Structures are given as structure tokens and as C-alpha cells.
GROMACS .gro file of N, CA and C in nm:
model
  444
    1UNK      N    1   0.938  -3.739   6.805
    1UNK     CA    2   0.862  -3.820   6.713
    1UNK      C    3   0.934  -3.819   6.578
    2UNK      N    4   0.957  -3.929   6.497
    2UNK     CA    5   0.990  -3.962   6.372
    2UNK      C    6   0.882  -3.912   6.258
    3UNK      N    7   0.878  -3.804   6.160
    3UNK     CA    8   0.802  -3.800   6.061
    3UNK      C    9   0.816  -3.882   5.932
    4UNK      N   10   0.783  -3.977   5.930
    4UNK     CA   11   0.809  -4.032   5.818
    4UNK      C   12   0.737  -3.957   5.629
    5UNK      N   13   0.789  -3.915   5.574
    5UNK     CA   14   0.781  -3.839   5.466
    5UNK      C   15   0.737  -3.872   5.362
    6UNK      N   16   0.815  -3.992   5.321
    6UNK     CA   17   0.805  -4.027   5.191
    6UNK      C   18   0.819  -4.177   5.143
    7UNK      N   19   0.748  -4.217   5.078
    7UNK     CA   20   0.794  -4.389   4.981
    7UNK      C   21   0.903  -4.401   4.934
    8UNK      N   22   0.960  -4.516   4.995
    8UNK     CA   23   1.116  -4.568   4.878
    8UNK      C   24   1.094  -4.645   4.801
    9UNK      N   25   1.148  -4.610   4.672
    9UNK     CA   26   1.155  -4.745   4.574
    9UNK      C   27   1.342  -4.863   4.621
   10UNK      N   28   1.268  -4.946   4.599
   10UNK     CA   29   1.449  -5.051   4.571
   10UNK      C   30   1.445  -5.109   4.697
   11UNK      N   31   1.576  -5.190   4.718
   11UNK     CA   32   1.585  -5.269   4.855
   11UNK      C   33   1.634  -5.138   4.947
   12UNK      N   34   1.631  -5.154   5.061
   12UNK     CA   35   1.738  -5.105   5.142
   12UNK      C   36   1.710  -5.179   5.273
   13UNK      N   37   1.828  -5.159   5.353
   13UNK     CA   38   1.766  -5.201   5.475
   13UNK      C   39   1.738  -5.080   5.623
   14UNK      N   40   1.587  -5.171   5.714
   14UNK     CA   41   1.537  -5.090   5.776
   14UNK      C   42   1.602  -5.054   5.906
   15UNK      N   43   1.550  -4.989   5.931
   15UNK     CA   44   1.594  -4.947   6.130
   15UNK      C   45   1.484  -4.980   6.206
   16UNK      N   46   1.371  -5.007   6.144
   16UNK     CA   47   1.268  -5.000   6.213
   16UNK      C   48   1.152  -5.094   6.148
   17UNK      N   49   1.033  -5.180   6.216
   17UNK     CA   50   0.938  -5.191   6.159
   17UNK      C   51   0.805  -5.085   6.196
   18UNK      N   52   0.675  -5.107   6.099
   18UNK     CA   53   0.576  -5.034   6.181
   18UNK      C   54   0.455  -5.170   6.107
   19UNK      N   55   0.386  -5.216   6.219
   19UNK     CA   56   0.273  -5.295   6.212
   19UNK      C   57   0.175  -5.264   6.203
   20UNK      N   58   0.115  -5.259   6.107
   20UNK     CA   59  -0.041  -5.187   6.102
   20UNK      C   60  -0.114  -5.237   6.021
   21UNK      N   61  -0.284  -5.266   6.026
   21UNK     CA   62  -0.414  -5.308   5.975
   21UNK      C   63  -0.381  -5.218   5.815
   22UNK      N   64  -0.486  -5.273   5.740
   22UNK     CA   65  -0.549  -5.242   5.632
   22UNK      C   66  -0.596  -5.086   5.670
   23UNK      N   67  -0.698  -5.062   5.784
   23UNK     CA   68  -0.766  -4.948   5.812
   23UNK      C   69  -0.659  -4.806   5.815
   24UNK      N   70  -0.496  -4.838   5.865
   24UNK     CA   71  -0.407  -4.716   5.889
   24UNK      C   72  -0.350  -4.712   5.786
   25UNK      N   73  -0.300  -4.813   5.690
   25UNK     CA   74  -0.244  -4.864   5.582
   25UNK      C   75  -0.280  -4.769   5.475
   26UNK      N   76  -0.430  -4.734   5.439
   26UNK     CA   77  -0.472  -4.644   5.385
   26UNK      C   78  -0.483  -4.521   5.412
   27UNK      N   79  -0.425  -4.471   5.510
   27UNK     CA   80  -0.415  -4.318   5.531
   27UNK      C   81  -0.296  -4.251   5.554
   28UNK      N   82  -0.326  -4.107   5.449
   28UNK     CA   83  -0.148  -4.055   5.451
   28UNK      C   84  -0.097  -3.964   5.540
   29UNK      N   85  -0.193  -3.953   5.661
   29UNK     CA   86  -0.166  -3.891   5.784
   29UNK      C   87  -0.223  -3.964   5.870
   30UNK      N   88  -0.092  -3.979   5.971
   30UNK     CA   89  -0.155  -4.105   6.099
   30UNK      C   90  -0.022  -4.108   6.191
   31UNK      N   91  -0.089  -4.108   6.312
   31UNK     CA   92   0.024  -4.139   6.446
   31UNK      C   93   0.022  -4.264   6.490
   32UNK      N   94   0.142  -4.323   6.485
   32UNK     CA   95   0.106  -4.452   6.535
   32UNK      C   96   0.269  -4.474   6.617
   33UNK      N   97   0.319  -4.609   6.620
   33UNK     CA   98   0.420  -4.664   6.706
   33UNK      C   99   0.468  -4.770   6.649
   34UNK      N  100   0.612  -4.734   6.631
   34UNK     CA  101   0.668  -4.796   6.569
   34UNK      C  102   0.688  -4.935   6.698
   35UNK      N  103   0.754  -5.066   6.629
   35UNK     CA  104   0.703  -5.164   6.693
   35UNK      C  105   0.812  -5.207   6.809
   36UNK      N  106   0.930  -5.110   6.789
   36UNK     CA  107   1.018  -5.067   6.872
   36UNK      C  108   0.971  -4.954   7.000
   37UNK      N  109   0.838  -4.943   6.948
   37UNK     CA  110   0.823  -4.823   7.087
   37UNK      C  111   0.817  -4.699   7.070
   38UNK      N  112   0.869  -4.652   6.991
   38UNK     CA  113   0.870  -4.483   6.904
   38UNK      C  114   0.817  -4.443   6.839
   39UNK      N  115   0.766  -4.326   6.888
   39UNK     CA  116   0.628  -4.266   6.841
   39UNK      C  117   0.642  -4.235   6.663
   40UNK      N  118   0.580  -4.234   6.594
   40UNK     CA  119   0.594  -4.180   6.445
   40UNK      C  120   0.467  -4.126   6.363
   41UNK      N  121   0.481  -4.058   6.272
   41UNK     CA  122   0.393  -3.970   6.194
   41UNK      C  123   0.414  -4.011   6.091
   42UNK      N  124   0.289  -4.003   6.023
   42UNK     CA  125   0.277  -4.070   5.844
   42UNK      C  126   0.255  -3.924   5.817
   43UNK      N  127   0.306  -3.860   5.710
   43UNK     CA  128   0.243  -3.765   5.585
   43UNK      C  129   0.298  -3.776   5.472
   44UNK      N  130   0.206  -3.867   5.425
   44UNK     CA  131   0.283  -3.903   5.299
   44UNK      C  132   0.199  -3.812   5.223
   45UNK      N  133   0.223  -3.843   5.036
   45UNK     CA  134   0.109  -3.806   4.966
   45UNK      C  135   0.006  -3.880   4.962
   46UNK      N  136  -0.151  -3.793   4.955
   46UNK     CA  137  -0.214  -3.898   4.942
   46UNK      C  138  -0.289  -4.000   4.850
   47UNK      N  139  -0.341  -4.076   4.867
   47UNK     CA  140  -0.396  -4.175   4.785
   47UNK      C  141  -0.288  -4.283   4.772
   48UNK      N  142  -0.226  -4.294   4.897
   48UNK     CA  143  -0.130  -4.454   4.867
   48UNK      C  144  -0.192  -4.530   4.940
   49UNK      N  145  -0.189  -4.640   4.904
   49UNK     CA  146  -0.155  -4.750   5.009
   49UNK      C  147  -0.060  -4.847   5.031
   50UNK      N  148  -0.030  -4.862   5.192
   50UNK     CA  149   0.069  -4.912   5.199
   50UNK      C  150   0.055  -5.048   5.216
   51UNK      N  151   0.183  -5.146   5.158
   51UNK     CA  152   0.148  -5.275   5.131
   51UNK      C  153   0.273  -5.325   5.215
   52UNK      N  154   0.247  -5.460   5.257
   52UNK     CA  155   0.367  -5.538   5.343
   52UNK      C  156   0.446  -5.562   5.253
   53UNK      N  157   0.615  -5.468   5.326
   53UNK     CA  158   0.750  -5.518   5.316
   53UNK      C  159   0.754  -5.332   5.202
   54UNK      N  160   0.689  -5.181   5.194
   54UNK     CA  161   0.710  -5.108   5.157
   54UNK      C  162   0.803  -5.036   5.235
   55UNK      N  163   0.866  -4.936   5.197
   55UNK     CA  164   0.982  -4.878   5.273
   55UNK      C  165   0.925  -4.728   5.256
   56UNK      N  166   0.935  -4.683   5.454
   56UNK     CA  167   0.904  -4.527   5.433
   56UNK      C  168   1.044  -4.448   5.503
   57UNK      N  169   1.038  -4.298   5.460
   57UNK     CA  170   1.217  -4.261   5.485
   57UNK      C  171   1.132  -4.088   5.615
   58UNK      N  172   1.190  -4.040   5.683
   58UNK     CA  173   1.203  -3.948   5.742
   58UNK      C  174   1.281  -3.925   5.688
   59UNK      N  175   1.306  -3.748   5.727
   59UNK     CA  176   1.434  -3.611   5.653
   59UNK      C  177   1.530  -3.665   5.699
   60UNK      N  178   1.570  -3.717   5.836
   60UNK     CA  179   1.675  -3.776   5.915
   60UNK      C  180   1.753  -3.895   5.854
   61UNK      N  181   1.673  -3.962   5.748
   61UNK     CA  182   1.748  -4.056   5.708
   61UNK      C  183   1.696  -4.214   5.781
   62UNK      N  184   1.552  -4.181   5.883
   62UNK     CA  185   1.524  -4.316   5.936
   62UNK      C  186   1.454  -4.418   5.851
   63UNK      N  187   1.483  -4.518   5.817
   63UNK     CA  188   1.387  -4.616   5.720
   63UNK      C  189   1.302  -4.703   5.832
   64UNK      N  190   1.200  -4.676   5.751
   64UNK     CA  191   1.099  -4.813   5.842
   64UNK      C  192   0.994  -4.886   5.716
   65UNK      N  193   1.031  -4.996   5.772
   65UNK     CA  194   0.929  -5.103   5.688
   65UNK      C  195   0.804  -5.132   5.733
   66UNK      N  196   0.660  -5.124   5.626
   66UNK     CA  197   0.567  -5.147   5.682
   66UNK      C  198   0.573  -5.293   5.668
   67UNK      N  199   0.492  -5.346   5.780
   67UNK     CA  200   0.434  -5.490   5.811
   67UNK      C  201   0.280  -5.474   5.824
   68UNK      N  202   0.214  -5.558   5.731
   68UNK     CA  203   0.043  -5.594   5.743
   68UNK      C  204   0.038  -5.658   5.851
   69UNK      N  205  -0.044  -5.631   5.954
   69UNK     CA  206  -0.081  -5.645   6.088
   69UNK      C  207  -0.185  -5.798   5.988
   70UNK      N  208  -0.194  -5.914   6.129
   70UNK     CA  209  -0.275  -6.005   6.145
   70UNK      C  210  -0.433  -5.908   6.161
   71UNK      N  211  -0.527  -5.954   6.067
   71UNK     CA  212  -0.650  -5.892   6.117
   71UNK      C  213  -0.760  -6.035   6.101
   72UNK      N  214  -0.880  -6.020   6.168
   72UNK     CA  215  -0.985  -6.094   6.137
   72UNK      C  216  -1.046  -6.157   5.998
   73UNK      N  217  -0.999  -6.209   5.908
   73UNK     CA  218  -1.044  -6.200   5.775
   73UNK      C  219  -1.123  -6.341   5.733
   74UNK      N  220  -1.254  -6.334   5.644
   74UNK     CA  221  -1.276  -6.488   5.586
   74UNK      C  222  -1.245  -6.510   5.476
   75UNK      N  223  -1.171  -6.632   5.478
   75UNK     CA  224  -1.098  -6.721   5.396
   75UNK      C  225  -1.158  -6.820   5.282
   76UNK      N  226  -1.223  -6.823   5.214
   76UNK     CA  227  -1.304  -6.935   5.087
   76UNK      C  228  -1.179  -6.955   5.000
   77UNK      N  229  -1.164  -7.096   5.001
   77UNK     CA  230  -1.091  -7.149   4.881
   77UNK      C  231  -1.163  -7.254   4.817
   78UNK      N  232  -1.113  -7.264   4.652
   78UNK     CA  233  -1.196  -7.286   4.616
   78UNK      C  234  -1.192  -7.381   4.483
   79UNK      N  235  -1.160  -7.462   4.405
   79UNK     CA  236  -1.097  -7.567   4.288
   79UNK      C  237  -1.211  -7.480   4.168
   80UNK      N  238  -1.364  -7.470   4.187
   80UNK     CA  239  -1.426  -7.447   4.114
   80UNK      C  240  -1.406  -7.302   4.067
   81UNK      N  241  -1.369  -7.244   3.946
   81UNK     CA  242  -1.340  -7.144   3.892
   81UNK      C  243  -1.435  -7.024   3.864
   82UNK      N  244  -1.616  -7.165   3.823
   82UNK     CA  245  -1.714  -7.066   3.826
   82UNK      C  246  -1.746  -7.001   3.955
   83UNK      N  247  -1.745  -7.088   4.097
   83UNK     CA  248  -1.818  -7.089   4.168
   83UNK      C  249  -1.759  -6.957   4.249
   84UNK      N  250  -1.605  -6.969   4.265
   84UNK     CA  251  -1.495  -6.865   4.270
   84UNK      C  252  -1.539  -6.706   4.243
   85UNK      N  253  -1.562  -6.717   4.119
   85UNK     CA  254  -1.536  -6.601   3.986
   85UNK      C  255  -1.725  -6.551   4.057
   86UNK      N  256  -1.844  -6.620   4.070
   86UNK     CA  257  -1.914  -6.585   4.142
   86UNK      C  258  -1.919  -6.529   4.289
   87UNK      N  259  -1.852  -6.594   4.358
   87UNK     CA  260  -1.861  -6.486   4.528
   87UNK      C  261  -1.782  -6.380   4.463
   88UNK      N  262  -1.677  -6.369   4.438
   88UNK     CA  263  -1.578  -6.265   4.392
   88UNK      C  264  -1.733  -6.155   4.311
   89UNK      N  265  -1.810  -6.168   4.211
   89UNK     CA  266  -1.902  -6.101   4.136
   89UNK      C  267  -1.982  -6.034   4.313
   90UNK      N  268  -2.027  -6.115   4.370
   90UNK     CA  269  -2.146  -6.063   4.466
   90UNK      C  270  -2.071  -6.008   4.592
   91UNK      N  271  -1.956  -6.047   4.567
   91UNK     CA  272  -1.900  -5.913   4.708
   91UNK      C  273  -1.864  -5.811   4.651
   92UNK      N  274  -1.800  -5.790   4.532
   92UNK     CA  275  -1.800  -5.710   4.437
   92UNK      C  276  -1.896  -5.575   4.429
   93UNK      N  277  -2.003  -5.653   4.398
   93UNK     CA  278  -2.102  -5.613   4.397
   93UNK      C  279  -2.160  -5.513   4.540
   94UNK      N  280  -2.086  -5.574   4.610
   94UNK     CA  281  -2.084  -5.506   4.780
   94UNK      C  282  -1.977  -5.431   4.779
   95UNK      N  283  -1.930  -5.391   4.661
   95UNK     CA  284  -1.816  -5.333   4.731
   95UNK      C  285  -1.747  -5.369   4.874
   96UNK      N  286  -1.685  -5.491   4.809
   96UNK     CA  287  -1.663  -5.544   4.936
   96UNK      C  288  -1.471  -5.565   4.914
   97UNK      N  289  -1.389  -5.519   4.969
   97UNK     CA  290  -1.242  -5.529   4.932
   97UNK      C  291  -1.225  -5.642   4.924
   98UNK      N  292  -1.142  -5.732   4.852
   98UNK     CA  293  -1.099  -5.814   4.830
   98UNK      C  294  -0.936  -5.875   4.790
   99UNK      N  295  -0.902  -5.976   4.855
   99UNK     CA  296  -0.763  -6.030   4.860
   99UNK      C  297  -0.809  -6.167   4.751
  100UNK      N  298  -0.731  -6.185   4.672
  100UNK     CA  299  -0.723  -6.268   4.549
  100UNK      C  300  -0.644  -6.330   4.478
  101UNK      N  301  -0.647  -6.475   4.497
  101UNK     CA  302  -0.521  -6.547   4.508
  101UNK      C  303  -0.578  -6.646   4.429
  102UNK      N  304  -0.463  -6.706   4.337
  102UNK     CA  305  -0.547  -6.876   4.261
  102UNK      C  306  -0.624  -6.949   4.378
  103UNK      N  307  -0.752  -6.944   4.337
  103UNK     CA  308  -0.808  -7.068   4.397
  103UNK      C  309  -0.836  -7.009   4.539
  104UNK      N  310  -0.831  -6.845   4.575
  104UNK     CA  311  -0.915  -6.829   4.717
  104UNK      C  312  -0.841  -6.691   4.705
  105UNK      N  313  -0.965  -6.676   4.791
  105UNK     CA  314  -1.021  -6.531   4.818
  105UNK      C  315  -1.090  -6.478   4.970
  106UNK      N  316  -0.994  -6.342   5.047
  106UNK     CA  317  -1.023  -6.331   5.145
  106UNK      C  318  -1.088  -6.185   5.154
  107UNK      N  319  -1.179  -6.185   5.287
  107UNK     CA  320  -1.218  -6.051   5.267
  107UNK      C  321  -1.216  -5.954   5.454
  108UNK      N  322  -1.240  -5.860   5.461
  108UNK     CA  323  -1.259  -5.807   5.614
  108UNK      C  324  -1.374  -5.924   5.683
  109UNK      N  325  -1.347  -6.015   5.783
  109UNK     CA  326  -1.475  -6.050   5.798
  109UNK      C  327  -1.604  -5.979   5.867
  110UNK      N  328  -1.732  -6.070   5.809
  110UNK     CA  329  -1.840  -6.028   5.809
  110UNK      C  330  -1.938  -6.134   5.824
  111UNK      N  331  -1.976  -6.162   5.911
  111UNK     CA  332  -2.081  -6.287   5.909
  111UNK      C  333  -2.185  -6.323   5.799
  112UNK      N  334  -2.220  -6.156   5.762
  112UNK     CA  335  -2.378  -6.176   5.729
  112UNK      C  336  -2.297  -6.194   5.533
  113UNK      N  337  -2.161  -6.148   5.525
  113UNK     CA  338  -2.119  -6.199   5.402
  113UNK      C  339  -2.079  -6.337   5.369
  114UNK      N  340  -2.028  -6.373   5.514
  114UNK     CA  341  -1.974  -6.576   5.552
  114UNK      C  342  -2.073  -6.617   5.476
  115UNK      N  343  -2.239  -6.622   5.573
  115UNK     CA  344  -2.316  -6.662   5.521
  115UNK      C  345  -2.407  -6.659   5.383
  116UNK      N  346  -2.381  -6.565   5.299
  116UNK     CA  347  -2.399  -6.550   5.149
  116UNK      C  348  -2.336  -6.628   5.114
  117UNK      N  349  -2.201  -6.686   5.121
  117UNK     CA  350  -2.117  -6.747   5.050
  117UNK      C  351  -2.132  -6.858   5.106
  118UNK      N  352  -2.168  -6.899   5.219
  118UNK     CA  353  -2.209  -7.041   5.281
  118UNK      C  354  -2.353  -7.103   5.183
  119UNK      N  355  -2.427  -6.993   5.117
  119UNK     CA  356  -2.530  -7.067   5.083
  119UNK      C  357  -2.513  -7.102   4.934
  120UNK      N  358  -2.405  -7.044   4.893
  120UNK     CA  359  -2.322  -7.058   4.778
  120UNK      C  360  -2.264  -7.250   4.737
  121UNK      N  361  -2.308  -7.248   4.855
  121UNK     CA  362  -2.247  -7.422   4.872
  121UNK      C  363  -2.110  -7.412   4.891
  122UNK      N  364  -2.019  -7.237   4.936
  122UNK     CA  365  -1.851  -7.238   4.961
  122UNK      C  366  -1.839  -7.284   5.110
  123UNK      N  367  -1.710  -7.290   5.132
  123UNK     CA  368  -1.685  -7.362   5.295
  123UNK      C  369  -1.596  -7.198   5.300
  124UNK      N  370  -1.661  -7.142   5.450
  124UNK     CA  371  -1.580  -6.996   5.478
  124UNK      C  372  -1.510  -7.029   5.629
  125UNK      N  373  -1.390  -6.993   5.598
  125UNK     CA  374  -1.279  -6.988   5.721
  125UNK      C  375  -1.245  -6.882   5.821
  126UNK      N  376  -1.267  -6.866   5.882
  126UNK     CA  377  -1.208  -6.727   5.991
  126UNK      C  378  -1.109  -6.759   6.065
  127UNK      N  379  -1.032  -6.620   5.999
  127UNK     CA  380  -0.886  -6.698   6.064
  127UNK      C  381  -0.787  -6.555   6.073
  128UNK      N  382  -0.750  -6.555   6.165
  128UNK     CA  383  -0.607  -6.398   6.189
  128UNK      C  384  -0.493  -6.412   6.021
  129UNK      N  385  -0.535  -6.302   5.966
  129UNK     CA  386  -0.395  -6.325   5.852
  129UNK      C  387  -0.382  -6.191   5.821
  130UNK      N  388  -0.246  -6.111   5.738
  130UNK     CA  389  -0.272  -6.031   5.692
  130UNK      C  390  -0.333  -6.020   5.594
  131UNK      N  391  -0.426  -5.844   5.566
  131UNK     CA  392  -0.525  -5.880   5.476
  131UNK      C  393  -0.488  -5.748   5.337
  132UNK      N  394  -0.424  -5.815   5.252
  132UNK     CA  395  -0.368  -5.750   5.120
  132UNK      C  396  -0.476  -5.703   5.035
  133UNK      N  397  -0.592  -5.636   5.015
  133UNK     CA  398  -0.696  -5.661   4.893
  133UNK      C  399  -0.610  -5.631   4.751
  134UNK      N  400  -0.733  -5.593   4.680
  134UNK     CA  401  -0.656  -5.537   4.524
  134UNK      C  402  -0.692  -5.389   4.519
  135UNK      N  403  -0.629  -5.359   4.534
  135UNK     CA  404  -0.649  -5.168   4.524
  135UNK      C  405  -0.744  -5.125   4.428
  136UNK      N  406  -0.793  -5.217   4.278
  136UNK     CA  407  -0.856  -5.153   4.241
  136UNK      C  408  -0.817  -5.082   4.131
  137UNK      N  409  -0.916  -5.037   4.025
  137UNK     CA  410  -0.862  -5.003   3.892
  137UNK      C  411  -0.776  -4.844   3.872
  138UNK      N  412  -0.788  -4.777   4.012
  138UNK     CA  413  -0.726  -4.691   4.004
  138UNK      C  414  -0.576  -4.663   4.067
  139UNK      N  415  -0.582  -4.830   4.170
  139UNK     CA  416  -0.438  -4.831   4.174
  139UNK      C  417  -0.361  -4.808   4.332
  140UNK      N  418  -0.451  -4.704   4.369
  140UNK     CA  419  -0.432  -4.671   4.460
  140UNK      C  420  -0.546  -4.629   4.611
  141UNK      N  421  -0.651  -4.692   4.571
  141UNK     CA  422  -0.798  -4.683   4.676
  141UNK      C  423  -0.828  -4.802   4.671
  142UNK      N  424  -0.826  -4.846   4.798
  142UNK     CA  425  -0.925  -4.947   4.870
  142UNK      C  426  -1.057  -4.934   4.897
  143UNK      N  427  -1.158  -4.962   4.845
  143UNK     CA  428  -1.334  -4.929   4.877
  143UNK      C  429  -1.349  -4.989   5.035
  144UNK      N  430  -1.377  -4.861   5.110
  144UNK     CA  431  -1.407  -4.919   5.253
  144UNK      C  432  -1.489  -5.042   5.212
  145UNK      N  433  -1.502  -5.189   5.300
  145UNK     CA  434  -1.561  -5.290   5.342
  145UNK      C  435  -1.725  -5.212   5.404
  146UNK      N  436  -1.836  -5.248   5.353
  146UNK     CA  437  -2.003  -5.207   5.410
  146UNK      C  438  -1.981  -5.302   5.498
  147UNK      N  439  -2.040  -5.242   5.619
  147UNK     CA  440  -2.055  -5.355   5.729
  147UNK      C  441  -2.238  -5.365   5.739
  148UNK      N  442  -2.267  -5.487   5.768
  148UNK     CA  443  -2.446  -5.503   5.757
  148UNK      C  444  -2.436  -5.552   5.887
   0.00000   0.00000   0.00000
């Protein structure tokens, strides 16, 4: 098994990818498989998260790049700024993670949140994408998604 150790800063290039959700992304101990087939170990430090296209190194010298896995996510886009800047307030408010982009905003989906924002008068999309949120004022924590 490959231990992967530590975060790289700068370009380099990889030997390896590793594909993984939001849910493994946030943890600094984890077994998973690299997408080549080979088993690997996360211990990083903790409180990172890992974001698509970061570089992790084993003692050996192996680099592997993370890739954000396709997950289930709903999609609202949106021209109106108030109407926007409101779902963003009430999932918020849910502590609800969030991905945040001009003009749309994605979240883990959740029906019973679709429909809050459906009555919002927003149009909500479900659709496979990777799902980036904003870590948040400390930088480095993602607020688990409440599921209802």
C-alpha cells in the first residue's frame, strides 16, 4: 500500500490519480484506491480539505492528484442577485455546504431543500457534477450537509 503523507504546493507532475466524493475529501485518514487499482492511505494533517487537481506525495516519492468524484448535487442558477443572495441566506442557515459561482449555486442534493427553493419561485437541477463547496471562514472545514 502507498501512504500518502503530505500536501504539495506548485505544479508537478503525477503518477497517479485518486477519485473521490466531498465525504473522503474531508478526511485526513482514509483507505481508498487509487484509480489505477492500488491500494493507498491518506494521513495527512488534519483539518484539510482536499480540492480537485491538489497534489499528495508518499516518503517514496509517489505523487498522486486528487480528482472530485461526480456526485448527486442541485444546481439553481440564477440572473436575480436578490433572489440568489436569499437561497444562499436559508441553506446557510441549514448549514447547508455550499458551491458558489456568479449566478448559481450548488449543494449535496436534498429534495426536501429542492423544494424550499422551488417555492422560492428558483428552477432546481439534479445533475452528477463535482461538488467544490466553500470551506468556510475557517478555511479549512466543510459543515456536514443536515439531511431531513
Amino acid at each position: 500500500m502507498i501512504d500518502l503523507i503530505k500536501k504539495l504546493a506548485g505544479e508537478m507532475t503525477e503518477d497517479a490519480t485518486l477519485t473521490l466524493p466531498l465525504a473522503s475529501r474531508v478526511k485526513s485518514r482514509l483507505r481508498a484506491v487509487l484509480d489505477d487499482g492500488r491500494d493507498v492511505g491518506l494521513y495527512l494533517e488534519r483539518g484539510q480539505v482536499l480540492q480537485n487537481g491538489d497534489l499528495l506525495a508518499s516518503e517514496s516519492g509517489v505523487i498522486v492528484k486528487i480528482v472530485a468524484a461526480d456526485e448527486t448535487v442541485s444546481t439553481v442558477s440564477c440572473d436575480d442577485a436578490w433572489l440568489l443572495a436569499r437561497a444562499c441566506y436559508h441553506l446557510g442557515n441549514r448549514h447547508v455546504a455550499l458551491q458558489i459561482n456568479p449566478g448559481r449555486i450548488q449543494y449535496l442534493h436534498d429534495h426536501v431543500l429542492d423544494d424550499m427553493l422551488k417555492g422560492f419561485g428558483l428552477t432546481v437541477n439534479v445533475e452528477q457534477a463535482p461538488f467544490e463547496p466553500e470551506t468556510g471562514a475557517y478555511g479549512s472545514h466543510v459543515s456536514n450537509q443536515h439531511h431531513h
